[in-house]
XYZ file of C-alpha atoms in Angstrom:
252
model
C -25.316 164.891 159.058
C -24.637 161.852 161.026
C -24.330 162.135 164.463
C -21.312 161.692 166.514
C -20.706 158.130 168.339
C -20.498 159.154 171.901
C -18.115 156.619 173.496
C -17.840 155.895 177.370
C -14.109 155.780 177.923
C -13.491 154.090 181.252
C -9.995 155.165 182.071
C -7.167 155.707 184.199
C -3.940 153.993 182.238
C -1.562 155.393 179.553
C -3.423 153.320 177.132
C -6.561 154.708 177.674
C -5.224 158.291 177.562
C -3.439 157.512 174.334
C -6.700 156.560 172.760
C -8.541 159.310 174.261
C -5.637 161.170 172.167
C -6.840 159.150 168.737
C -10.279 159.569 169.005
C -10.179 163.174 169.830
C -8.759 163.684 165.911
C -11.940 161.875 164.637
C -14.986 163.927 164.479
C -17.368 160.801 164.153
C -16.528 160.037 167.884
C -17.445 162.003 170.856
C -16.104 160.829 174.182
C -16.527 160.801 177.827
C -13.244 160.032 179.664
C -14.058 158.191 182.875
C -11.972 158.445 185.985
C -12.552 156.221 189.176
C -11.169 159.209 191.470
C -8.632 157.390 193.463
C -5.991 158.832 192.201
C -5.518 162.856 193.697
C -4.079 164.565 190.496
C -4.892 161.856 187.579
C -3.308 162.518 184.133
C -5.996 163.373 182.064
C -6.662 163.902 178.084
C -8.491 166.863 176.889
C -12.015 166.578 176.446
C -15.172 165.940 178.561
C -13.777 163.972 181.709
C -15.723 162.735 184.511
C -14.750 161.403 187.844
C -15.909 159.195 190.670
C -18.370 156.226 190.958
C -21.163 155.220 188.623
C -23.106 153.499 192.082
C -22.738 150.084 190.935
C -24.266 148.331 187.915
C -27.595 150.154 188.194
C -26.136 153.712 188.329
C -24.093 152.740 185.249
C -26.425 151.589 183.430
C -28.692 154.412 184.293
C -26.342 156.882 183.278
C -25.536 155.227 180.062
C -28.868 155.966 179.059
C -29.306 159.601 179.952
C -26.145 160.482 178.633
C -27.033 158.860 175.174
C -23.818 155.947 175.025
C -23.667 154.227 171.934
C -20.311 152.066 173.099
C -18.318 151.508 176.037
C -14.408 150.825 176.044
C -13.061 149.493 179.537
C -9.724 150.947 179.300
C -9.150 150.588 183.215
C -5.611 149.162 184.961
C -6.030 145.173 184.758
C -6.431 145.248 188.378
C -9.613 147.170 188.373
C -12.283 144.409 188.490
C -14.750 146.285 190.072
C -15.660 148.600 187.374
C -14.868 146.175 184.451
C -17.543 143.558 186.124
C -20.196 146.272 186.048
C -19.385 147.610 182.643
C -19.966 143.869 181.648
C -23.614 143.390 182.946
C -24.642 146.891 182.306
C -23.045 146.771 178.399
C -25.217 143.271 178.185
C -28.337 144.644 180.026
C -28.690 147.531 177.418
C -27.052 145.474 174.596
C -24.511 148.270 174.144
C -21.367 147.023 172.572
C -18.341 146.809 174.905
C -14.722 146.984 173.911
C -11.661 146.134 176.389
C -8.030 147.609 175.708
C -6.198 145.906 177.948
C -2.274 145.675 177.749
C -0.948 141.834 178.099
C 0.772 140.667 181.344
C 4.631 140.443 181.992
C 6.025 136.942 181.514
C 9.102 135.921 183.310
C 12.161 135.694 181.515
C 15.643 133.550 182.253
C 16.867 134.628 185.826
C 13.428 136.081 187.117
C 12.828 134.478 190.662
C 8.874 134.574 190.404
C 6.493 133.685 192.844
C 3.069 134.275 191.517
C 0.488 134.199 193.885
C -3.404 134.312 193.190
C -4.627 137.130 195.471
C -2.797 140.270 197.534
C -3.896 138.180 200.758
C -1.782 135.231 199.407
C 0.815 137.670 198.808
C 1.014 138.640 202.280
C 0.679 135.241 203.565
C 3.915 134.129 201.369
C 5.639 137.510 203.053
C 4.998 135.960 206.351
C 6.196 132.764 205.640
C 9.629 133.927 204.790
C 12.444 132.774 207.211
C 14.621 135.560 207.897
C 13.217 139.353 208.173
C 13.173 141.276 205.191
C 13.205 144.525 203.240
C 10.181 144.564 201.288
C 9.835 146.959 198.392
C 6.043 147.228 198.135
C 4.724 148.098 194.232
C 1.560 147.123 195.059
C -0.685 150.882 195.051
C -1.782 152.594 197.718
C -5.035 150.736 198.158
C -3.609 147.565 198.768
C -0.917 148.288 201.711
C -3.314 147.736 204.641
C -3.406 143.850 203.666
C 0.364 143.698 204.660
C -0.579 146.025 207.895
C 0.061 143.173 210.316
C 3.529 142.338 208.643
C 5.526 143.400 211.606
C 8.902 141.379 211.135
C 9.509 143.103 208.147
C 10.273 146.463 206.717
C 8.616 147.694 203.819
C 9.681 150.330 201.094
C 6.197 151.414 200.079
C 5.991 153.332 196.588
C 2.616 155.027 195.442
C 1.301 157.757 193.504
C -0.307 158.958 196.760
C 0.256 158.430 200.312
C -1.848 155.234 201.843
C -4.818 156.207 203.938
C -5.173 153.374 205.808
C -2.902 151.342 208.226
C 0.158 150.674 207.248
C 3.123 147.997 208.630
C 4.841 149.108 212.139
C 8.420 149.636 209.928
C 7.739 151.271 206.617
C 8.727 154.093 204.429
C 6.626 155.568 201.725
C 8.384 156.801 198.367
C 5.775 158.975 196.706
C 6.710 158.627 192.959
C 4.667 158.195 189.234
C 5.953 156.419 186.532
C 7.724 155.570 184.339
C 10.733 154.418 186.189
C 14.295 153.461 184.158
C 16.050 151.053 185.487
C 18.924 152.800 186.818
C 16.925 154.551 189.018
C 15.190 151.457 190.416
C 18.858 150.188 190.685
C 19.853 152.745 192.625
C 16.621 152.228 194.946
C 17.212 149.111 195.540
C 20.508 149.663 196.664
C 20.001 152.456 199.199
C 17.361 150.522 200.554
C 18.594 147.357 200.734
C 15.582 145.684 199.470
C 15.715 141.571 199.926
C 12.459 140.977 198.289
C 9.786 142.533 195.184
C 6.038 142.828 195.663
C 4.114 143.970 192.547
C 1.083 143.052 190.757
C 1.108 141.889 187.005
C 0.107 145.219 185.746
C 1.897 144.489 182.324
C 3.348 147.771 180.225
C 6.806 149.606 180.096
C 6.175 152.042 182.663
C 7.501 150.020 185.796
C 8.650 147.039 183.813
C 12.088 148.327 184.748
C 11.993 147.401 188.838
C 11.425 143.324 187.100
C 14.755 143.945 185.536
C 16.177 145.638 188.092
C 15.005 142.307 190.734
C 16.855 140.386 187.698
C 19.791 142.261 188.103
C 20.026 142.140 191.655
C 18.802 138.763 191.886
C 16.257 139.638 193.933
C 12.929 137.082 194.279
C 9.754 138.593 193.093
C 6.133 137.900 194.845
C 3.643 138.644 191.384
C 0.380 138.665 191.736
C -1.687 137.365 189.320
C -4.522 139.343 187.432
C -7.803 138.798 188.136
C -9.969 136.362 185.594
C -11.344 138.848 182.797
C -14.955 137.237 181.762
C -14.654 137.312 177.422
C -15.924 139.784 175.166
C -13.702 142.009 172.293
C -10.594 142.642 173.469
C -7.157 144.513 172.012
C -3.883 145.185 173.449
C -3.052 148.559 172.022
C -5.349 151.983 171.216
C -4.376 151.395 167.658
C -6.081 148.431 167.678
C -9.044 149.377 169.279
C -9.556 153.024 166.806
C -9.335 150.766 163.821
C -12.054 148.408 165.422
C -14.463 151.221 166.402
C -14.088 153.135 162.874
C -14.937 149.195 161.151
C -17.834 149.103 163.687
C -18.889 152.774 162.921
C -18.842 152.302 159.084
C -21.116 148.973 159.210
């Protein structure tokens, strides 16, 4: 009997959990679901789950070898550039196939008032350049809050799953919440907090898209941090497409 193909699934997203569920139903695959450990109480699928870093490219390479990994699927957040880069390097060094599951980015539609910026630092500079004090709805995640800590002119409404651990802006309110978020709730929050501007990463997906619709409805400008450049590799936008790809390669 042929042993199952061992898959290292770099997760932390809804798409990753969906893929893990699909693979769990296929006896020809054995999945290790890996999390970076940045969220205190992550939602995880059934099966084998590991948490924490690997120790850079070298550590990841050794871990894959020690655990007899046959293929890696990178289904991390579009802004998890470090682990994605490490996966590319480690798989290239070991000739282990790498497949990427990445949700498509959001695109502006008529009525949106987007300002696209390349980095989180550029978003902070754009806020600092606003002529009047504003209430900023900051939805970039707790890891990036400290980038805005030195901006004293604006009031910040910071939404994150877990509390920020680093410096925060002097005038700030922290709202702890986990998506998905619906449109009525986003509109209500923006009204209650008198939000003037939204700052977000271009994460894509449906779970947090309602904030962009709410900003459009309220004619609120949005600073959108663009995704880091991706390294060309085999990439799909749905869990089902990745499963079909893995099934085809397993059969060859």
